[in-house]
Coordinates of C-alpha atoms in Angstrom, one line a residue:
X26 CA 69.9 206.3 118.5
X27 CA 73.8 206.1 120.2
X28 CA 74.8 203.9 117.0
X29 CA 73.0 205.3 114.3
X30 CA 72.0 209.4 115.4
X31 CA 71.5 210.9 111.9
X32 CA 69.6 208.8 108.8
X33 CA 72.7 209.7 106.1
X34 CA 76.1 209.3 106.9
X35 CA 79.9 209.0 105.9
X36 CA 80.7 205.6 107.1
X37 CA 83.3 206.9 109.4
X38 CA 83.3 203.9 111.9
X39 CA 83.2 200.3 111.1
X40 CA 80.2 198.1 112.4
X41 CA 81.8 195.8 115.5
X42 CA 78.8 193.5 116.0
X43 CA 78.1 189.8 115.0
X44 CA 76.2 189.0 112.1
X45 CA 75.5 185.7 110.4
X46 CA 76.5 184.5 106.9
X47 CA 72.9 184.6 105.7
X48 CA 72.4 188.4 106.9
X49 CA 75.9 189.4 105.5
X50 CA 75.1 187.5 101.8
X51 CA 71.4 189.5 102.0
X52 CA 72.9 192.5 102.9
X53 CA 75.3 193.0 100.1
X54 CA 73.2 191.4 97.4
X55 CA 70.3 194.9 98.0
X56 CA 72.8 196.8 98.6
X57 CA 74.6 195.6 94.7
X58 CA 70.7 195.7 93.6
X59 CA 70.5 199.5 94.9
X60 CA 74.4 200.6 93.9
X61 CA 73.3 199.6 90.1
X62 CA 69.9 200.9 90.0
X63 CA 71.9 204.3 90.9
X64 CA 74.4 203.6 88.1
X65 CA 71.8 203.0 85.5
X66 CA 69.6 205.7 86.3
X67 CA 72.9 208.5 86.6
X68 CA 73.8 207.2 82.8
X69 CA 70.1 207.9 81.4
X70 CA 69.3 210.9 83.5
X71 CA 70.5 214.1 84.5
X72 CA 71.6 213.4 87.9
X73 CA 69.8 216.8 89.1
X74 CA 66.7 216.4 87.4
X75 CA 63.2 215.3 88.1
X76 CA 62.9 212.1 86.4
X77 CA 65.7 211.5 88.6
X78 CA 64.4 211.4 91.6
X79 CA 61.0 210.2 91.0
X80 CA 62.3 206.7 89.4
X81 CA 65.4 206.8 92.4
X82 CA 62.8 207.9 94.7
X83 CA 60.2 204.9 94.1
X84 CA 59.6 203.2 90.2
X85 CA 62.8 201.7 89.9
X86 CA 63.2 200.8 93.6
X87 CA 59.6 199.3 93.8
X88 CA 60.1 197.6 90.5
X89 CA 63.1 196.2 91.6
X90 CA 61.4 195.2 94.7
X91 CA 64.8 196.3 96.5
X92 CA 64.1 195.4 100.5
X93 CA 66.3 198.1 100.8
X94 CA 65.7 201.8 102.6
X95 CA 67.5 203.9 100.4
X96 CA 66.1 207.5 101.2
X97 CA 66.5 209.7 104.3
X98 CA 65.7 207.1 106.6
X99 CA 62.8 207.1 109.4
X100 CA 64.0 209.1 112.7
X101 CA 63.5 205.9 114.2
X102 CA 63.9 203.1 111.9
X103 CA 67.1 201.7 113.7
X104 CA 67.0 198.1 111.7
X105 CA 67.4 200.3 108.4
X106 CA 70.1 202.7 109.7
X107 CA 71.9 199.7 110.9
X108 CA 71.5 197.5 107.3
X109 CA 72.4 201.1 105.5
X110 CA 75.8 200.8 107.5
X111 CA 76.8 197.1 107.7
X112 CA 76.2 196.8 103.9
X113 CA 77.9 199.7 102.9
X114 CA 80.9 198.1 104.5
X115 CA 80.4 194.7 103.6
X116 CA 80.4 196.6 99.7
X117 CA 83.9 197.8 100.6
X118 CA 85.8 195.3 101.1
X119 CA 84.8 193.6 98.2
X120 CA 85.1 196.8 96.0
X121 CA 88.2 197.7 97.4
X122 CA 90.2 195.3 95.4
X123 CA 91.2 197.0 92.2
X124 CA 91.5 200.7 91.1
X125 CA 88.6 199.8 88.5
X126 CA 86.0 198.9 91.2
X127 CA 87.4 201.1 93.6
X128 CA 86.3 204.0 91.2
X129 CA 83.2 202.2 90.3
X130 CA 81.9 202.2 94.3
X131 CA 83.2 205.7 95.0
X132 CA 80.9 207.0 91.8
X133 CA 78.0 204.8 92.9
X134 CA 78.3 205.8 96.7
X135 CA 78.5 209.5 96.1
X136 CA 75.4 209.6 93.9
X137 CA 73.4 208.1 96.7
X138 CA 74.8 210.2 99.2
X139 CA 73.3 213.3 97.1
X140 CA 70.4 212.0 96.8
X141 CA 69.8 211.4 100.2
X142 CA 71.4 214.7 100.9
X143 CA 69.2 216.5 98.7
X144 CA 65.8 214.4 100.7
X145 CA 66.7 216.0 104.4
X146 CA 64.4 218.3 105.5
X147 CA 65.6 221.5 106.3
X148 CA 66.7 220.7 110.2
X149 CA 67.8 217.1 109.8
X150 CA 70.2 218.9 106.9
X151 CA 71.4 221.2 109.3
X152 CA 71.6 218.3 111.7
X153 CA 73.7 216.2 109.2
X154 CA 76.7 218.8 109.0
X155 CA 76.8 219.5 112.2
X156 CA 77.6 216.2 112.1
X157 CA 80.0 215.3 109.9
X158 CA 82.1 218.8 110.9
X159 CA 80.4 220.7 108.0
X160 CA 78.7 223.2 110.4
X161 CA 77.2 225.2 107.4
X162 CA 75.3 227.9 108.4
X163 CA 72.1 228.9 107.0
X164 CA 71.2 232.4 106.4
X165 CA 68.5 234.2 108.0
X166 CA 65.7 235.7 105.3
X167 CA 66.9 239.2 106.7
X168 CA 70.4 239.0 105.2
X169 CA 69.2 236.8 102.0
X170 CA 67.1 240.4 101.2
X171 CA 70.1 242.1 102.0
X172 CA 72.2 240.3 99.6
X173 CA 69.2 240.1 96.8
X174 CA 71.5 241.9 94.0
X175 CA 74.8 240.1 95.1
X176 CA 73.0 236.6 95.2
X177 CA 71.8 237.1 92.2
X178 CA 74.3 238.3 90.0
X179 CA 76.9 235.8 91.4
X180 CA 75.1 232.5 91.1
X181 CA 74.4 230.9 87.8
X182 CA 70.4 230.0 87.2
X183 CA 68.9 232.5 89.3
X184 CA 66.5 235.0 88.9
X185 CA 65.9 238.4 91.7
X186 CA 62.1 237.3 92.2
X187 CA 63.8 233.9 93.2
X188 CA 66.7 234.6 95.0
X189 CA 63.9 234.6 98.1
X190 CA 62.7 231.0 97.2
X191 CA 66.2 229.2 97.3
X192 CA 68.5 228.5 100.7
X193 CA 71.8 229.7 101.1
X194 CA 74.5 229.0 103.2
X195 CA 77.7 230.8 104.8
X196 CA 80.5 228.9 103.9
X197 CA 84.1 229.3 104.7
X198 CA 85.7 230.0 101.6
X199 CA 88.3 227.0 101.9
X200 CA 85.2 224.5 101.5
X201 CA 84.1 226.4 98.5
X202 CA 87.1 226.7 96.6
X203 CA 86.4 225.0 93.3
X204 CA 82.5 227.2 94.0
X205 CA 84.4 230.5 93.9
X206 CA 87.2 229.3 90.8
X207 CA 84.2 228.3 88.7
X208 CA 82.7 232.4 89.8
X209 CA 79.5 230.4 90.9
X210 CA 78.8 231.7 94.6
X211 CA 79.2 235.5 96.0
X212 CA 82.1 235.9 97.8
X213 CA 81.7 238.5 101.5
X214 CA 84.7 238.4 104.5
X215 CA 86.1 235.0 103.9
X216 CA 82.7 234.1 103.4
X217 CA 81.0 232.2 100.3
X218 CA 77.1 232.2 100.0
X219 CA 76.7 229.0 98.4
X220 CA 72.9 227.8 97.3
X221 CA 71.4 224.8 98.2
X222 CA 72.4 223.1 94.8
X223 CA 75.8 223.7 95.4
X224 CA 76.2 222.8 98.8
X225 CA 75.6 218.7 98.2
X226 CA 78.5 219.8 95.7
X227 CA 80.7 220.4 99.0
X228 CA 79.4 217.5 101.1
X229 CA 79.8 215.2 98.2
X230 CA 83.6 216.0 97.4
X231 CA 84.0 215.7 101.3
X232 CA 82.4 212.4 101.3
X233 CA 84.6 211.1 98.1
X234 CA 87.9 212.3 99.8
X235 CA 87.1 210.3 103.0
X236 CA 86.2 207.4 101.0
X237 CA 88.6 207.2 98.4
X238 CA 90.9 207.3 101.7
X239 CA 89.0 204.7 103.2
X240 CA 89.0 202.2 100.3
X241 CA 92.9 202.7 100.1
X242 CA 93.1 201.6 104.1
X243 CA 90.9 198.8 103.2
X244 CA 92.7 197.3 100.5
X245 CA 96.1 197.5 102.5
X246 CA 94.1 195.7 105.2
X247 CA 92.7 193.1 102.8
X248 CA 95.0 189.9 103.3
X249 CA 93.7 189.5 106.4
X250 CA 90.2 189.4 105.1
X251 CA 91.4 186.9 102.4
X252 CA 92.9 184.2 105.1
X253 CA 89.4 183.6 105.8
X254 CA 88.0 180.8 103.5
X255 CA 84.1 181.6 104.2
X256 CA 84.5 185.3 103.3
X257 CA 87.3 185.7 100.4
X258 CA 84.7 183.5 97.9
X259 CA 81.7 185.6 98.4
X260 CA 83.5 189.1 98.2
X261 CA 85.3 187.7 94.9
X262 CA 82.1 186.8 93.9
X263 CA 80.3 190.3 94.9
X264 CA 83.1 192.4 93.3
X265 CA 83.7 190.6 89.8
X266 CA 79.2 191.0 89.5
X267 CA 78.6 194.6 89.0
X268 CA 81.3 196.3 86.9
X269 CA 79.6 194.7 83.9
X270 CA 81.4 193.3 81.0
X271 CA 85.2 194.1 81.2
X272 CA 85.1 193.0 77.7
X273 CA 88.2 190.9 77.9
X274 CA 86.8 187.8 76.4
X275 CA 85.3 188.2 72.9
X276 CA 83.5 185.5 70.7
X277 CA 84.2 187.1 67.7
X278 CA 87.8 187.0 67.9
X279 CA 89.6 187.2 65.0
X280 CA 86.4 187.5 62.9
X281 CA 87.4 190.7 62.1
X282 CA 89.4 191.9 59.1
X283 CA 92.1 194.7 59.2
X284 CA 90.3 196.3 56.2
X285 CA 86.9 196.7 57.6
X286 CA 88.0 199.1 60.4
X287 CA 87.9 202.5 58.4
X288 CA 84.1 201.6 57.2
X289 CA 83.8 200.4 61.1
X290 CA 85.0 203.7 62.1
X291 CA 82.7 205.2 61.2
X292 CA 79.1 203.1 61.6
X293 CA 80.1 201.8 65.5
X294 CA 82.8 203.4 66.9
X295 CA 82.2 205.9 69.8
X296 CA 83.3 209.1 69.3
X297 CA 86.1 208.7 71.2
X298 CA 87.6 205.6 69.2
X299 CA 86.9 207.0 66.2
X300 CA 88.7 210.6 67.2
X301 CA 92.2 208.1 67.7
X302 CA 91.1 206.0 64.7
X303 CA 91.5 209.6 62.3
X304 CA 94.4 210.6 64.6
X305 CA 96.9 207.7 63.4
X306 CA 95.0 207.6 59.7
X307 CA 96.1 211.0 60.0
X308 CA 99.1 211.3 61.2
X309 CA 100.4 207.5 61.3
X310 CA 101.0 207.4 65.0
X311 CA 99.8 207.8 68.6
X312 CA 101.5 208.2 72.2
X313 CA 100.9 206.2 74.6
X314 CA 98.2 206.8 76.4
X315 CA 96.3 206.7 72.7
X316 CA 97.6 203.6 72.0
X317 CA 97.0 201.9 75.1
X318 CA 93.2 203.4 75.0
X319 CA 92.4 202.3 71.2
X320 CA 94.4 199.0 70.9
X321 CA 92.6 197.9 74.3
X322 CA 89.6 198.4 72.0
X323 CA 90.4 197.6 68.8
X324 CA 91.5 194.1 70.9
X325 CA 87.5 193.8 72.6
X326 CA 85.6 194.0 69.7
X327 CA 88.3 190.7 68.2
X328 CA 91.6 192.0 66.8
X329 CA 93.8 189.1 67.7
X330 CA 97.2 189.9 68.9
X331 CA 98.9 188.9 65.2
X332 CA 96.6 191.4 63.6
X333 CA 96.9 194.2 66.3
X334 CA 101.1 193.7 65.4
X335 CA 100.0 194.1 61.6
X336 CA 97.5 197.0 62.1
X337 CA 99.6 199.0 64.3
X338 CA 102.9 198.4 62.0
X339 CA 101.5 199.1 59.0
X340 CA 100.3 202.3 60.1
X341 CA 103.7 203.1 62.1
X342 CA 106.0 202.7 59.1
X343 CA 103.8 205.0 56.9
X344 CA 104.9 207.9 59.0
X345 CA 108.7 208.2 60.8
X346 CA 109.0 205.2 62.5
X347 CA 110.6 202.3 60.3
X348 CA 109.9 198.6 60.6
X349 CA 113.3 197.8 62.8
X350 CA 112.1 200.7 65.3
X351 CA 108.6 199.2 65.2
X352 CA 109.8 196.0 66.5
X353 CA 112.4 196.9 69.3
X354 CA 110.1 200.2 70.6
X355 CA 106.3 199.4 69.8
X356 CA 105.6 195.4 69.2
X357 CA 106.6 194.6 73.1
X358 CA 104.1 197.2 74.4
X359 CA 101.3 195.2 71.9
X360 CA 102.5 191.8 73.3
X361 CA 102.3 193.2 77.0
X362 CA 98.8 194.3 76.6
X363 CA 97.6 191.0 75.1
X364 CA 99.1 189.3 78.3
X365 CA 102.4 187.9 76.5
X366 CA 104.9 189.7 78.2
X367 CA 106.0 190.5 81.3
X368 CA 103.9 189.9 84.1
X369 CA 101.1 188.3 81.8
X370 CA 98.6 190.0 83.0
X371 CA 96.3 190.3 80.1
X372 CA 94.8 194.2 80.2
X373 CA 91.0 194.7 79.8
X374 CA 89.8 197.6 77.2
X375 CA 88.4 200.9 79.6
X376 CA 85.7 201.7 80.5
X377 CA 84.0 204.8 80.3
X378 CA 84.1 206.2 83.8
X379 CA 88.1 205.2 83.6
X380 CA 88.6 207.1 80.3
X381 CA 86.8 210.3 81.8
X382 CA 88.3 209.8 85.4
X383 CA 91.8 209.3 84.3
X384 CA 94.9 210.6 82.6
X385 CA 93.3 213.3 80.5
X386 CA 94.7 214.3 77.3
X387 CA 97.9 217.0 77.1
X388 CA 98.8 219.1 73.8
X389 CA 99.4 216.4 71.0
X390 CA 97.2 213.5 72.4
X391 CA 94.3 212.3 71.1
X392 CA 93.0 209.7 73.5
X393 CA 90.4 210.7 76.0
X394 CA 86.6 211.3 76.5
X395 CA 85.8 214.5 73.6
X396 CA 82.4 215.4 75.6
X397 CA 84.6 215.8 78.7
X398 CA 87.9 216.4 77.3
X399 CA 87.3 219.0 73.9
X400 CA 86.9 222.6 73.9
X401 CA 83.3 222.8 72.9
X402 CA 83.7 225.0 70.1
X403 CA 86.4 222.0 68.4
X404 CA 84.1 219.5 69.9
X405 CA 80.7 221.8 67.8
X406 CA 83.1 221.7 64.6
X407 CA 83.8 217.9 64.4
X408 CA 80.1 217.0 65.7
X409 CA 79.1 219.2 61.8
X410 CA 82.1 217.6 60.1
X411 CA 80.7 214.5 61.1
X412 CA 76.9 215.3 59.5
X413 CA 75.3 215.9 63.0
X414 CA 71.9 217.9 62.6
X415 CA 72.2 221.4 64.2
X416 CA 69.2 220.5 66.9
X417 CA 71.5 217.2 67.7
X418 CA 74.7 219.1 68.4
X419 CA 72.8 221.2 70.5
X420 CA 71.3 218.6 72.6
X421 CA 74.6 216.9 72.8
X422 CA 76.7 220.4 74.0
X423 CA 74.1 221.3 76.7
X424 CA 74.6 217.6 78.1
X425 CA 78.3 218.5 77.8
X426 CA 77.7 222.0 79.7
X427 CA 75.7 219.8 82.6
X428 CA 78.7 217.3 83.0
X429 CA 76.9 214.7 81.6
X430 CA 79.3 213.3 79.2
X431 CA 78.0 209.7 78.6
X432 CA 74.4 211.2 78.2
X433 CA 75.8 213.0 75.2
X434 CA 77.5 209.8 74.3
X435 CA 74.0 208.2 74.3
X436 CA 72.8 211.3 72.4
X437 CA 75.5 211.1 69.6
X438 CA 75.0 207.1 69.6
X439 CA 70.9 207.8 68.9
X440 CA 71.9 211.0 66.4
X441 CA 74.0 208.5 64.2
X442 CA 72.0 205.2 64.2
X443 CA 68.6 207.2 64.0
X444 CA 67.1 206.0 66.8
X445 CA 65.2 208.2 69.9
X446 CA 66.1 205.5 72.5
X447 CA 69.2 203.4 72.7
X448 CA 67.5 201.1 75.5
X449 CA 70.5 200.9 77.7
X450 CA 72.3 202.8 79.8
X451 CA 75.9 203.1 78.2
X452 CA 78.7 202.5 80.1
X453 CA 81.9 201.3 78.0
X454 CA 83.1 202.4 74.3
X455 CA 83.0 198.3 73.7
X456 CA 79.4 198.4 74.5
X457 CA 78.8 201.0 72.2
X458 CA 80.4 198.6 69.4
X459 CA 78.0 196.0 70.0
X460 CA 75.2 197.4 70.5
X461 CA 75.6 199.5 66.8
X462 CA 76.3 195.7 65.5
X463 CA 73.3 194.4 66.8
X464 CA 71.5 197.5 65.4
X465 CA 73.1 197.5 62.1
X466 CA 72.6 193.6 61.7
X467 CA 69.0 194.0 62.4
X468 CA 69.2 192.4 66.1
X469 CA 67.4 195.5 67.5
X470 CA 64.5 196.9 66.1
X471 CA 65.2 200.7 65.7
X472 CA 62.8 203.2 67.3
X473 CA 62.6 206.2 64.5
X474 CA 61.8 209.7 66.2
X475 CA 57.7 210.5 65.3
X476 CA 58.0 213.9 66.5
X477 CA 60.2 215.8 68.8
X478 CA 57.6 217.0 71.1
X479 CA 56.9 213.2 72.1
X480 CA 60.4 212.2 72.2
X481 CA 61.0 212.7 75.3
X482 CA 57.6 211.5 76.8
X483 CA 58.8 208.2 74.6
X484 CA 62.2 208.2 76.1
X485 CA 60.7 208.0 79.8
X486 CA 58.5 205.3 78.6
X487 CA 61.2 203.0 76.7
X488 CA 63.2 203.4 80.1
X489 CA 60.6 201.7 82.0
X490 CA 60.1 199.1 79.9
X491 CA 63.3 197.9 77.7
X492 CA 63.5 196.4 74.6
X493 CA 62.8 193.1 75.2
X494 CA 65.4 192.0 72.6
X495 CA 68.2 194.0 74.5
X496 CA 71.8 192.4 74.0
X497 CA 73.2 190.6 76.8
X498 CA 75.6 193.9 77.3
X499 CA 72.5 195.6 77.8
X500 CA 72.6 196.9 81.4
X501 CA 68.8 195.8 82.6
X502 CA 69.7 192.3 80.7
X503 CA 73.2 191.9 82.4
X504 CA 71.4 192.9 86.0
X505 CA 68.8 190.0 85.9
X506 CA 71.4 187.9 85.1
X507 CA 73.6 188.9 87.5
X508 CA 71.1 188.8 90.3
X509 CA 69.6 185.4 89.6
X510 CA 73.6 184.4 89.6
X511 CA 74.4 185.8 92.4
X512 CA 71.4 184.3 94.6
X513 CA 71.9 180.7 92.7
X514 CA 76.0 181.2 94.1
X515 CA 75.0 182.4 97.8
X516 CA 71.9 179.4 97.6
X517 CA 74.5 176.5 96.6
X518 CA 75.9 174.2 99.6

């Protein structure tokens, strides 16, 4: 109870005990088995809604046979309070190694956190921020009927009859600032009256500023970790396993032609690739940051570095830039990427959390995520100039209005390939290549849509059980493969 006083927590203080090799490699392995059940499930669901938390809450978990606690944990269950903690350290170290999985962790962590926020009961919330120096107060039922209108009127989703039904909290208006920009709490004396629903919002970005501070500490501290020969090969080993497919290695190389990209465009690309792809048709150049996002791209699914130097030139000199520019300003920056200049280091293509984390888009660029990036109304017009059904678009610009950008990716994929279920949780633009390949080429057997008011009883279904010709990119695939890898690797003398 002295080491472990609340069930969810922010990881503030390091474990000090002993633990054995065996503990520490069990640990971390249902820890990554958790962290990636949470990934999967926050690409193919609405992080807020009930299907949710009933396959986070016990189907996947069980199915999964995780011997992991994962909710709001026992008031007494000290041995799961204490794994919780040791393993979530154990994860940062070896997540703390590059900005990729750094970002990667931080998403996973925070989701779970939520989760396990949203399961407190009322007290043990109240508990929790007292805490963690979030001393939230709620407000009585008294002043909730005296602030019926005001509540109501100033917080999206709510209706007067229940304004009663929800919790609200007094929040200093410095923790709620993003709350009160967005107009989406009631403002009273310094105060903001923030709902239930909004208050994980708070403890979540709290949580993600400590850690993303945390991971940075770590990482500074991490050739000390590395000296030691037992450790360094298992965190190596933990890290490069759940980031999926960095899509750096590609055994189609060079088996594709410079004049099937247009047509490729088109039939495979994500949105997002295919937004550049126009852009430079259109306009026979891109800055950087669209370069560096499509040739990374354009180089996983098998441009070789001689026909990424043709592709891009031949495109450059059709607009202002002339072949001698080309090669003092533009062929380097090709070379660099493909790991032939400068420090060698040969660049993976992004994924999707980077492209939507990261460097967004200024007036004139082109590169970016369009479900997080585009004005809706631009985004509405190119979904219709690209033969998007009007029920589709709709679909895809409510998941946009929810945040839920590679959900809408996943819409748009199923919208153009005709499908109701993709049968993976999407993740990277590369991904989304090769599983419209496998699609196209007949590898996958497409599911056609019977009728709308099954679709989504369909959908739930299809998640539970995967097409059992998924690709190897294919998230559920890539985890079974991963964990039988990972316990072979931790088994071997």
């Amino acid at each position: 109870r002295e080491l472990y006083p609340h069930s969810v927590q922010f990881y503030l203080e390091p474990p000090t005990e002993n633990i054995s090799l065996v503990e520490f490699e069990s640990f971390a392995i249902d820890r990554l088995r958790l962290l990636k059940v949470v990934e999967n499930l926050g690409v193919s669901y609405a992080r807020s809604s009930e299907p949710y938390k009933t396959k986070l809450g016990g189907d996947e978990i069980l199915f999964l046979k995780l011997k992991f606690c994962h909710f709001a944990l026992a008031e007494d269950d000290y041995e799961a309070r204490r794994k919780d903690h040791i393993s979530h350290f154990i994860l940062r170290l070896a997540y703390c190694q590059s900005e990729d999985l750094r970002r990667w962790f931080l998403q996973q962590e925070m989701d779970l956190l939520r989760y396990r926020f949203n399961e407190l009961t009322e007290g043990l919330r109240q508990k929790f921020l007292e805490h963690v120096n979030l001393s939230f107060e709620a407000i009585s039922e008294d002043l909730k009927n005296q602030l019926a209108n005001e509540l109501y009127y100033s917080t999206p989703g709510l209706i007067t009859v229940k304004v009663k039904d929800h919790m609200f909290y007094k929040v200093g208006l410095a923790d709620a600032v993003d709350l009160f920009r967005a107009r989406r709490v009631f403002i009273k004396d310094g105060f903001a009256y923030v709902p239930l629903k909004e208050i994980d919002a708070i403890v979540s970005n709290n949580f993600r500023a400590k850690l993303s501070k945390a991971l940075a500490l770590t990482a500074r501290a991490l050739p000390s970790i590395q000296s030691d020969e037992r450790l360094q090969p298992l965190l190596n080993h933990l890290s490069h396993s759940y980031v999926g497919p960095d899509y750096s290695v590609q055994k189609n190389t060079g088996k594709i032609s410079l004049d099937q990209i247009d047509t490729l465009s088109v039939k495979s690309f994500p949105l997002c690739m295919r937004q550049l792809h126009k852009a430079l048709r259109d306009n026979h150049h891109l800055r950087h940051g669209g370069r560096m996002q499509y040739g990374l791209f354009l180089k996983g699914i098998g441009l070789t570095l001689e026909q990424a130097l043709e592709f891009w030139k031949k495109e450059f000199i059709r607009g202002k830039v002339d072949a001698d520019k080309f090669d003092k300003g533009y062929a380097y920056s090709i070379r660099h990427s493909y790991g032939k200049e400068g420090k060698r280091t040969d660049y993976t293509p992004y994924s999707c959390m980077k492209i939507i984390m990261s460097n967004p888009p200024s007036q004139g660029d082109y590169h970016g995520c369009p479900f997080r990036h585009s004005d809706p109304e631009l985004l509405k017009q190119k979904l219709q100039s690209y033969r998007i059904p009007p029920s589709g678009i709709t679909q895809i610009l409510e998941l946009v209005k929810g945040m839920h950008y590679q959900l809408a990716c996943q819409k748009y994929f199923e919208l153009t390939h005709d499908v109701d279920d993709i049968g993976f949780s999407l993740n990277h633009p590369n991904q989304y290549f090769t599983e419209s390949q496998r699609l196209l080429s007949g590898g996958r057997e497409p599911k056609k849509e019977l009728s709308n008011s099954g679709n989504s009883q369909q959908k739930s279904n299809n998640q539970e059980s995967m097409n059992s010709n998924s690709t190897p990119t294919s998230s559920n695939t890539t985890t079974d493969a991963e964990l039988e890898g990972l316990e072979a690797y931790f088994t071997e003398d």
